[in-house]
Amino acid sequence: MYVRSLALAEVLEIVPQKFEDERGFFSETYNEREINRIGLTLTFVQDNHSYSVHKGVLRGLHYQLPPKAQDKLVRVVKGAILDVAVDIRRSSVTFGQWVALEVAADRWNQIFIPKGFAHGFVTLTDHTEVIYKVSEYYSPEHDRSIRFDDPAIGIAWPSSIGELILSEKDRQAPPLSMATVFE
Ligand SMILES: Cc1cn([C@H]2C[C@H](O)[C@@H](COP(=O)(O)OP(=O)(O)O[C@H]3O[C@@H](C)C(=O)[C@@H](O)[C@H]3O)O2)c(=O)[nH]c1=O
């Protein structure tokens, strides 16, 4: 398993080993012992699978507030996404900063997004399937969104994608300055 910190050091790229042969491949996509070895103790309780029909589907920026905050481990089994994490811990020196990583089936990489970060992605291909583990159950009462295009955050979403497809909830999301965030 290959691991590296992104520009916001708590956000990680993880690339599990992939064994390919004439039949296809085998890969341990999650191994708790390996995760513990890199200093993380995670308890995942739910696996999510989302399918986006078109390129340009943008989901985010999402997070759950404490006590239902979630660590997320995200991978792509079909297609590709640009995945984004935003530090929304008010006490952090990098509050409001973002980091992006292309996560793709053909890269076999994963992104780890800890509690305290808002998460979003845009699909770079049609028929994209994203699978992610989360460390807390879905809780609609704690679920929050921040505007994906809040100029105060300034995420450089790819301009080449054309029209973006968002849920009504995400279109109505408040800017970071109006959102309840982590202390
Ligand atoms: C996230 C979630 C949604 N749902 C339901 C609620 C709703 O009816 C339907 C679609 O929900 P959403 O529109 O919130 O789905 P989506 O926009 O894909 O939300 C996801 O976006 C990415 C970026 C994340 O980081 C995730 O944590 C999650 O917030 O699925 C669950 O039952 N369990 C869940 O864990």
Coordinates of N, CA and C and ligand atoms in Angstrom, one line a residue:
M1 N 0.8 -1.2 0.0 CA 0.0 0.0 0.0 C 0.9 1.2 0.0
Y2 N 0.6 2.1 -1.0 CA 1.4 3.3 -1.1 C 0.6 4.5 -0.5
V3 N 1.2 5.3 0.4 CA 0.4 6.4 1.0 C 1.2 7.7 0.9
R4 N 0.5 8.8 0.6 CA 1.2 10.1 0.6 C 0.2 11.1 1.1
S5 N 0.7 12.1 1.8 CA -0.1 13.3 2.3 C -0.3 14.2 1.1
L6 N -1.5 14.8 1.0 CA -1.7 15.9 0.0 C -1.3 17.2 0.6
A7 N -1.6 18.3 -0.1 CA -1.2 19.6 0.3 C -1.7 20.0 1.7
L8 N -2.9 19.5 2.0 CA -3.4 19.5 3.4 C -3.1 18.2 4.0
A9 N -2.1 18.2 4.9 CA -1.4 16.9 5.3 C -2.3 15.8 5.8
E10 N -3.5 16.1 6.4 CA -4.3 15.1 7.0 C -5.1 14.3 5.9
V11 N -5.1 14.9 4.7 CA -5.8 14.3 3.5 C -4.8 13.4 2.8
L12 N -5.1 12.2 2.6 CA -4.1 11.2 2.1 C -4.6 10.6 0.8
E13 N -3.6 10.3 -0.1 CA -3.8 9.4 -1.2 C -3.3 8.1 -0.8
I14 N -4.1 7.1 -1.0 CA -3.7 5.7 -0.7 C -3.9 4.9 -2.0
V15 N -2.8 4.1 -2.3 CA -2.9 3.2 -3.5 C -2.7 1.8 -3.1
P16 N -3.7 1.0 -3.0 CA -3.5 -0.4 -2.6 C -2.7 -1.2 -3.7
Q17 N -2.1 -2.3 -3.2 CA -1.4 -3.1 -4.2 C -2.4 -3.8 -5.1
K18 N -2.1 -4.0 -6.4 CA -3.0 -4.6 -7.3 C -2.2 -5.8 -8.0
F19 N -2.7 -7.0 -7.9 CA -2.0 -8.1 -8.5 C -2.8 -8.5 -9.8
E20 N -2.1 -8.3 -10.9 CA -2.8 -8.6 -12.2 C -2.2 -9.9 -12.8
D21 N -3.1 -10.7 -13.4 CA -2.6 -11.9 -14.1 C -3.6 -12.1 -15.3
E22 N -3.5 -13.2 -15.9 CA -4.2 -13.4 -17.1 C -5.8 -13.5 -16.9
R23 N -6.1 -13.7 -15.6 CA -7.6 -13.8 -15.3 C -8.2 -12.4 -15.1
G24 N -7.3 -11.5 -14.7 CA -7.8 -10.1 -14.3 C -6.9 -9.6 -13.2
F25 N -7.5 -9.2 -12.1 CA -6.7 -8.7 -11.0 C -7.3 -9.0 -9.6
F26 N -6.5 -8.9 -8.6 CA -6.9 -9.0 -7.2 C -6.3 -7.9 -6.4
S27 N -7.1 -7.3 -5.5 CA -6.6 -6.2 -4.7 C -7.3 -6.1 -3.4
E28 N -6.5 -5.9 -2.3 CA -7.1 -5.7 -1.0 C -7.4 -4.2 -0.9
T29 N -8.7 -3.8 -1.1 CA -9.0 -2.4 -1.2 C -9.1 -1.8 0.2
Y30 N -9.2 -2.6 1.2 CA -9.1 -2.0 2.6 C -8.5 -3.1 3.5
N31 N -7.5 -2.6 4.3 CA -6.9 -3.6 5.2 C -6.6 -2.8 6.5
E32 N -7.4 -3.1 7.6 CA -7.3 -2.3 8.8 C -5.9 -2.3 9.4
R33 N -5.2 -3.4 9.3 CA -3.9 -3.5 9.9 C -2.9 -2.6 9.2
E34 N -3.0 -2.5 7.9 CA -2.2 -1.5 7.1 C -2.5 -0.1 7.5
I35 N -3.8 0.2 7.7 CA -4.2 1.5 8.0 C -3.7 1.9 9.4
N36 N -3.8 0.9 10.4 CA -3.2 1.2 11.7 C -1.7 1.5 11.6
R37 N -1.0 0.8 10.7 CA 0.4 0.9 10.5 C 0.8 2.3 10.1
I38 N -0.1 3.0 9.4 CA 0.2 4.4 9.1 C -0.3 5.4 10.1
G39 N -0.7 4.9 11.3 CA -1.1 5.8 12.4 C -2.5 6.2 12.4
L40 N -3.4 5.5 11.7 CA -4.8 5.9 11.7 C -5.6 4.8 12.4
T41 N -6.5 5.2 13.2 CA -7.4 4.2 13.8 C -8.8 4.6 13.4
L42 N -9.4 3.8 12.5 CA -10.7 4.1 11.9 C -11.7 3.0 12.2
T43 N -12.9 3.4 12.3 CA -14.0 2.4 12.5 C -15.0 2.7 11.4
F44 N -15.0 2.0 10.3 CA -16.0 2.2 9.3 C -17.3 1.4 9.6
V45 N -18.4 2.1 9.4 CA -19.7 1.4 9.8 C -20.6 1.4 8.6
Q46 N -20.2 2.0 7.5 CA -21.2 2.1 6.3 C -20.4 2.2 5.1
D47 N -20.8 1.4 4.0 CA -20.2 1.6 2.7 C -21.2 2.2 1.8
N48 N -20.8 3.2 1.1 CA -21.7 3.9 0.1 C -21.3 3.7 -1.3
H49 N -22.2 3.6 -2.2 CA -21.9 3.4 -3.6 C -22.8 4.4 -4.4
S50 N -22.2 5.3 -5.1 CA -23.0 6.3 -5.9 C -22.6 6.1 -7.4
Y51 N -23.6 6.3 -8.2 CA -23.5 6.2 -9.7 C -23.9 7.5 -10.2
S52 N -23.1 8.1 -11.1 CA -23.5 9.3 -11.8 C -23.5 9.1 -13.3
V53 N -24.7 9.4 -13.9 CA -24.9 9.0 -15.3 C -23.9 9.8 -16.2
H54 N -23.8 11.1 -15.9 CA -23.1 12.0 -16.8 C -21.8 12.5 -16.2
K55 N -20.9 12.8 -17.1 CA -19.7 13.7 -16.8 C -20.3 15.0 -16.3
G56 N -19.7 15.6 -15.3 CA -20.1 16.9 -14.9 C -21.1 16.9 -13.7
V57 N -21.4 15.7 -13.2 CA -22.2 15.6 -12.0 C -21.3 16.1 -10.8
L58 N -21.8 17.1 -10.1 CA -21.0 17.6 -9.0 C -21.8 17.3 -7.7
R59 N -21.2 16.6 -6.8 CA -21.9 16.3 -5.5 C -21.0 17.0 -4.4
G60 N -21.6 17.8 -3.6 CA -20.8 18.5 -2.5 C -21.2 20.0 -2.5
L61 N -20.5 20.6 -1.5 CA -19.5 20.1 -0.5 C -20.3 19.6 0.7
H62 N -20.0 18.4 1.1 CA -20.8 17.8 2.2 C -20.0 17.4 3.4
Y63 N -20.7 17.4 4.6 CA -20.1 16.9 5.8 C -21.2 16.7 6.8
Q64 N -20.9 15.9 7.8 CA -21.8 15.8 9.0 C -21.1 16.4 10.2
L65 N -21.9 17.1 11.0 CA -21.4 17.8 12.2 C -21.3 16.8 13.3
P66 N -20.4 17.1 14.3 CA -20.3 16.2 15.5 C -21.6 16.2 16.2
P67 N -22.0 15.2 16.9 CA -21.2 14.0 17.1 C -21.3 12.9 16.0
K68 N -21.8 13.3 14.8 CA -21.9 12.3 13.7 C -21.0 12.6 12.6
A69 N -19.8 13.3 12.9 CA -18.8 13.6 11.9 C -18.3 12.3 11.3
Q70 N -17.9 12.3 10.0 CA -17.4 11.1 9.3 C -16.0 11.2 8.7
D71 N -15.2 10.2 9.0 CA -14.0 10.0 8.1 C -14.5 9.3 6.9
K72 N -13.9 9.6 5.7 CA -14.3 8.9 4.5 C -13.1 8.4 3.7
L73 N -13.3 7.2 3.1 CA -12.3 6.6 2.3 C -12.9 6.3 1.0
V74 N -12.5 7.1 0.0 CA -13.2 7.1 -1.3 C -12.4 6.5 -2.4
R75 N -13.1 5.7 -3.3 CA -12.4 5.1 -4.4 C -13.4 5.1 -5.6
V76 N -12.9 4.9 -6.8 CA -13.7 4.9 -8.0 C -13.5 3.6 -8.7
V77 N -14.7 2.9 -8.9 CA -14.6 1.6 -9.6 C -14.9 1.7 -11.1
K78 N -15.5 2.8 -11.5 CA -15.7 3.0 -12.9 C -15.6 4.5 -13.2
G79 N -14.7 4.8 -14.2 CA -14.6 6.2 -14.6 C -13.6 7.0 -13.7
A80 N -13.9 8.3 -13.5 CA -12.9 9.1 -12.8 C -13.7 10.3 -12.2
I81 N -13.1 10.8 -11.1 CA -13.6 12.0 -10.5 C -12.5 13.0 -10.1
L82 N -12.8 14.3 -10.0 CA -11.9 15.2 -9.3 C -12.5 15.3 -7.9
D83 N -11.8 14.8 -6.9 CA -12.3 14.8 -5.6 C -11.7 16.0 -4.8
V84 N -12.5 16.6 -4.0 CA -12.0 17.8 -3.3 C -12.3 17.7 -1.8
A85 N -11.4 18.2 -0.9 CA -11.6 18.3 0.5 C -11.3 19.7 0.9
V86 N -12.2 20.2 1.8 CA -12.0 21.6 2.3 C -11.9 21.5 3.8
D87 N -10.8 22.2 4.3 CA -10.6 22.2 5.8 C -11.7 23.2 6.4
I88 N -12.6 22.6 7.2 CA -13.6 23.5 7.8 C -13.5 23.5 9.3
R89 N -12.3 23.3 9.8 CA -12.1 23.4 11.3 C -11.6 24.8 11.6
R90 N -12.5 25.6 12.2 CA -12.3 27.0 12.5 C -10.9 27.3 13.1
S91 N -10.5 26.4 14.0 CA -9.2 26.6 14.8 C -8.0 26.2 13.9
S92 N -8.2 25.7 12.7 CA -7.1 25.2 11.9 C -6.4 26.4 11.2
V93 N -5.1 26.3 11.1 CA -4.3 27.3 10.3 C -4.7 27.3 8.8
T94 N -5.2 26.1 8.4 CA -5.6 26.0 7.0 C -7.1 26.0 6.8
F95 N -7.8 26.6 7.7 CA -9.3 26.8 7.6 C -9.6 27.4 6.3
G96 N -10.6 26.8 5.6 CA -11.0 27.3 4.3 C -10.2 26.9 3.1
Q97 N -9.1 26.3 3.3 CA -8.2 25.8 2.2 C -8.7 24.5 1.7
W98 N -8.4 24.2 0.4 CA -8.9 23.0 -0.3 C -7.8 22.3 -0.9
V99 N -8.0 21.0 -1.2 CA -7.1 20.2 -1.9 C -7.9 19.3 -2.9
A100 N -7.3 19.0 -4.0 CA -8.0 18.2 -5.0 C -7.1 17.1 -5.5
L101 N -7.8 15.9 -5.8 CA -7.0 14.8 -6.3 C -7.9 14.1 -7.3
E102 N -7.3 13.7 -8.5 CA -8.1 12.9 -9.4 C -8.1 11.5 -8.9
V103 N -9.2 10.9 -8.7 CA -9.4 9.5 -8.2 C -10.0 8.8 -9.4
A104 N -9.4 7.7 -9.8 CA -9.9 7.1 -11.0 C -9.8 5.6 -11.0
A105 N -10.7 4.9 -11.6 CA -10.6 3.4 -11.6 C -9.3 2.9 -12.2
D106 N -8.8 3.6 -13.2 CA -7.5 3.1 -13.8 C -6.3 3.6 -13.0
R107 N -6.4 4.4 -12.0 CA -5.3 4.8 -11.2 C -5.3 3.9 -9.9
W108 N -6.4 3.3 -9.6 CA -6.6 2.4 -8.5 C -6.2 3.1 -7.2
N109 N -6.5 4.4 -7.1 CA -6.1 5.2 -5.9 C -7.4 5.5 -5.1
Q110 N -7.1 5.9 -3.9 CA -8.2 6.2 -2.9 C -7.8 7.5 -2.3
I111 N -8.8 8.3 -1.8 CA -8.5 9.5 -1.0 C -9.2 9.3 0.3
F112 N -8.4 9.6 1.4 CA -8.9 9.6 2.7 C -9.1 11.0 3.2
I113 N -10.4 11.2 3.6 CA -10.8 12.6 4.0 C -11.3 12.5 5.5
P114 N -10.5 13.1 6.4 CA -10.9 12.9 7.8 C -12.0 13.8 8.2
K115 N -12.6 13.6 9.4 CA -13.5 14.5 10.0 C -13.0 15.9 10.1
G116 N -13.8 16.9 9.9 CA -13.4 18.3 9.9 C -13.2 18.8 8.6
F117 N -13.4 18.0 7.5 CA -13.3 18.5 6.2 C -14.6 18.3 5.4
A118 N -14.9 19.3 4.6 CA -16.1 19.1 3.7 C -15.6 18.4 2.5
H119 N -16.5 17.6 1.9 CA -16.1 16.7 0.7 C -17.0 16.9 -0.5
G120 N -16.4 16.9 -1.6 CA -17.2 17.0 -2.9 C -16.4 16.4 -4.0
F121 N -17.1 16.1 -5.1 CA -16.4 15.6 -6.3 C -17.3 15.9 -7.5
V122 N -16.5 16.0 -8.6 CA -17.2 16.2 -9.9 C -16.8 15.0 -10.8
T123 N -17.7 14.4 -11.5 CA -17.4 13.3 -12.4 C -16.7 13.8 -13.7
L124 N -15.6 13.1 -14.0 CA -14.9 13.5 -15.2 C -15.2 12.6 -16.4
T125 N -16.1 11.6 -16.2 CA -16.5 10.6 -17.2 C -18.0 10.3 -17.0
D126 N -18.6 9.9 -18.1 CA -20.0 9.4 -18.0 C -19.9 8.0 -17.2
H127 N -21.0 7.7 -16.6 CA -21.2 6.4 -16.0 C -20.1 6.1 -14.9
T128 N -20.0 7.1 -14.0 CA -19.0 7.0 -13.0 C -19.5 6.3 -11.7
E129 N -18.8 5.4 -11.1 CA -19.2 4.8 -9.9 C -18.2 5.0 -8.8
V130 N -18.7 5.5 -7.7 CA -17.8 5.9 -6.6 C -18.3 5.0 -5.4
I131 N -17.3 4.5 -4.7 CA -17.6 3.6 -3.5 C -16.8 4.2 -2.3
Y132 N -17.4 4.4 -1.2 CA -16.6 5.0 -0.1 C -17.2 4.5 1.2
K133 N -16.2 4.3 2.1 CA -16.5 3.9 3.5 C -16.6 5.1 4.4
V134 N -17.5 5.1 5.3 CA -17.7 6.2 6.2 C -17.7 5.7 7.7
S135 N -17.2 6.5 8.6 CA -17.0 6.0 10.0 C -18.2 6.3 10.9
E136 N -19.2 6.9 10.3 CA -20.4 7.2 11.2 C -21.6 7.0 10.3
Y137 N -22.7 6.6 10.9 CA -24.0 6.4 10.1 C -24.5 7.7 9.5
Y138 N -25.2 7.6 8.4 CA -25.9 8.8 7.9 C -26.8 9.4 8.9
S139 N -26.8 10.7 9.1 CA -27.6 11.4 10.0 C -28.1 12.7 9.4
P140 N -29.3 12.6 8.8 CA -29.8 13.8 8.1 C -29.8 15.1 8.9
E141 N -30.0 14.9 10.3 CA -30.0 16.1 11.1 C -28.6 16.8 11.2
H142 N -27.6 16.0 11.0 CA -26.2 16.5 11.1 C -25.6 16.8 9.7
D143 N -26.3 16.4 8.7 CA -25.8 16.5 7.3 C -25.8 18.0 6.9
R144 N -24.7 18.5 6.3 CA -24.6 19.9 5.9 C -24.0 20.0 4.5
S145 N -24.3 21.1 3.9 CA -23.6 21.4 2.6 C -23.1 22.8 2.6
I146 N -22.0 23.0 1.8 CA -21.5 24.3 1.6 C -21.4 24.5 0.1
R147 N -21.6 25.7 -0.4 CA -21.6 26.0 -1.8 C -20.3 25.5 -2.5
F148 N -20.4 24.8 -3.6 CA -19.2 24.3 -4.3 C -18.4 25.4 -4.9
D149 N -19.1 26.5 -5.2 CA -18.4 27.6 -5.9 C -18.3 28.8 -5.0
D150 N -18.2 28.6 -3.7 CA -18.1 29.8 -2.8 C -16.7 30.4 -3.2
P151 N -16.8 31.7 -3.6 CA -15.5 32.4 -3.9 C -14.5 32.5 -2.8
A152 N -15.0 32.5 -1.6 CA -14.1 32.5 -0.4 C -13.3 31.3 -0.3
I153 N -13.7 30.2 -0.9 CA -12.9 28.9 -0.9 C -12.1 28.9 -2.2
G154 N -12.8 29.2 -3.3 CA -12.1 29.3 -4.6 C -11.6 28.0 -5.2
I155 N -12.4 27.0 -5.1 CA -12.0 25.7 -5.7 C -11.9 25.8 -7.2
A156 N -10.8 25.3 -7.8 CA -10.6 25.4 -9.2 C -11.2 24.1 -9.9
W157 N -12.5 24.1 -10.0 CA -13.2 23.0 -10.6 C -12.8 23.0 -12.1
P158 N -12.6 21.8 -12.7 CA -12.2 21.9 -14.1 C -13.1 22.6 -15.0
S159 N -12.6 23.5 -15.8 CA -13.4 24.4 -16.6 C -13.9 23.7 -17.9
S160 N -13.2 22.6 -18.3 CA -13.4 22.0 -19.5 C -14.7 21.1 -19.5
I161 N -15.3 20.9 -18.3 CA -16.4 20.0 -18.2 C -17.7 20.4 -18.8
G162 N -17.9 21.7 -18.9 CA -19.1 22.3 -19.4 C -20.1 22.4 -18.3
E163 N -21.4 22.1 -18.6 CA -22.5 22.4 -17.7 C -22.4 21.4 -16.5
L164 N -22.5 21.9 -15.3 CA -22.5 21.0 -14.1 C -23.9 20.6 -13.7
I165 N -24.0 19.4 -13.2 CA -25.3 18.9 -12.8 C -25.3 18.7 -11.3
L166 N -26.2 19.5 -10.6 CA -26.2 19.4 -9.1 C -27.6 19.1 -8.6
S167 N -27.6 18.6 -7.4 CA -28.9 18.3 -6.8 C -29.5 19.7 -6.3
E168 N -30.8 19.7 -6.1 CA -31.4 20.9 -5.6 C -30.8 21.4 -4.3
K169 N -30.5 20.4 -3.4 CA -29.9 20.7 -2.1 C -28.6 21.4 -2.3
D170 N -27.8 20.9 -3.2 CA -26.4 21.5 -3.4 C -26.5 22.9 -4.1
R171 N -27.5 23.1 -4.9 CA -27.7 24.4 -5.5 C -28.1 25.4 -4.5
Q172 N -28.8 25.0 -3.4 CA -29.3 25.9 -2.4 C -28.2 26.1 -1.2
A173 N -27.1 25.4 -1.3 CA -26.2 25.4 -0.2 C -25.6 26.8 0.2
P174 N -25.4 27.0 1.5 CA -24.9 28.3 1.9 C -23.4 28.4 1.7
P175 N -22.8 29.7 1.6 CA -21.4 29.8 1.6 C -20.8 29.4 2.9
L176 N -19.5 29.2 2.9 CA -18.8 28.8 4.1 C -19.0 29.8 5.3
S177 N -19.1 31.1 5.0 CA -19.3 32.1 6.0 C -20.6 32.0 6.8
M178 N -21.6 31.3 6.1 CA -22.9 31.2 6.7 C -23.1 29.7 7.3
A179 N -22.1 28.9 7.2 CA -22.3 27.5 7.5 C -21.8 27.3 9.0
T180 N -22.5 26.3 9.6 CA -22.0 25.8 10.9 C -20.9 24.8 10.6
V181 N -19.7 25.1 11.2 CA -18.6 24.2 10.9 C -18.0 23.6 12.2
F182 N -16.8 23.0 12.1 CA -16.2 22.4 13.2 C -15.4 23.5 14.0
E183 N -15.3 23.4 15.3 CA -14.6 24.4 16.1 C -13.1 24.1 16.0
Ligands
LIG1 C1 -25.3 10.3 2.1 C2 -26.6 9.4 2.2 C3 -27.7 9.7 1.6 N1 -28.8 8.9 1.7 C4 -30.0 9.2 1.0 C5 -30.6 10.6 1.2 C6 -31.1 11.0 -0.1 O1 -32.5 10.6 -0.3 C7 -30.3 10.2 -1.2 C8 -29.3 11.0 -1.9 O2 -28.5 11.7 -0.9 P1 -27.5 12.9 -1.3 O3 -28.2 13.8 -2.3 O4 -27.1 13.6 0.0 O5 -26.3 12.1 -2.0 P2 -24.9 12.7 -2.4 O6 -25.1 14.0 -2.9 O7 -24.3 11.7 -3.2 O8 -24.2 12.8 -1.0 C9 -22.9 12.3 -0.8 O9 -22.0 13.3 -1.4 C10 -20.6 13.0 -1.2 C11 -19.8 14.1 -1.8 C12 -20.3 12.7 0.2 O10 -19.2 13.1 0.8 C13 -21.2 11.9 1.0 O11 -20.9 11.8 2.4 C14 -22.6 12.2 0.7 O12 -22.9 13.5 1.4 O13 -29.7 9.1 -0.4 C15 -28.8 7.8 2.6 O14 -29.8 7.1 2.8 N2 -27.6 7.5 3.3 C16 -26.5 8.3 3.1 O15 -25.5 8.0 3.8

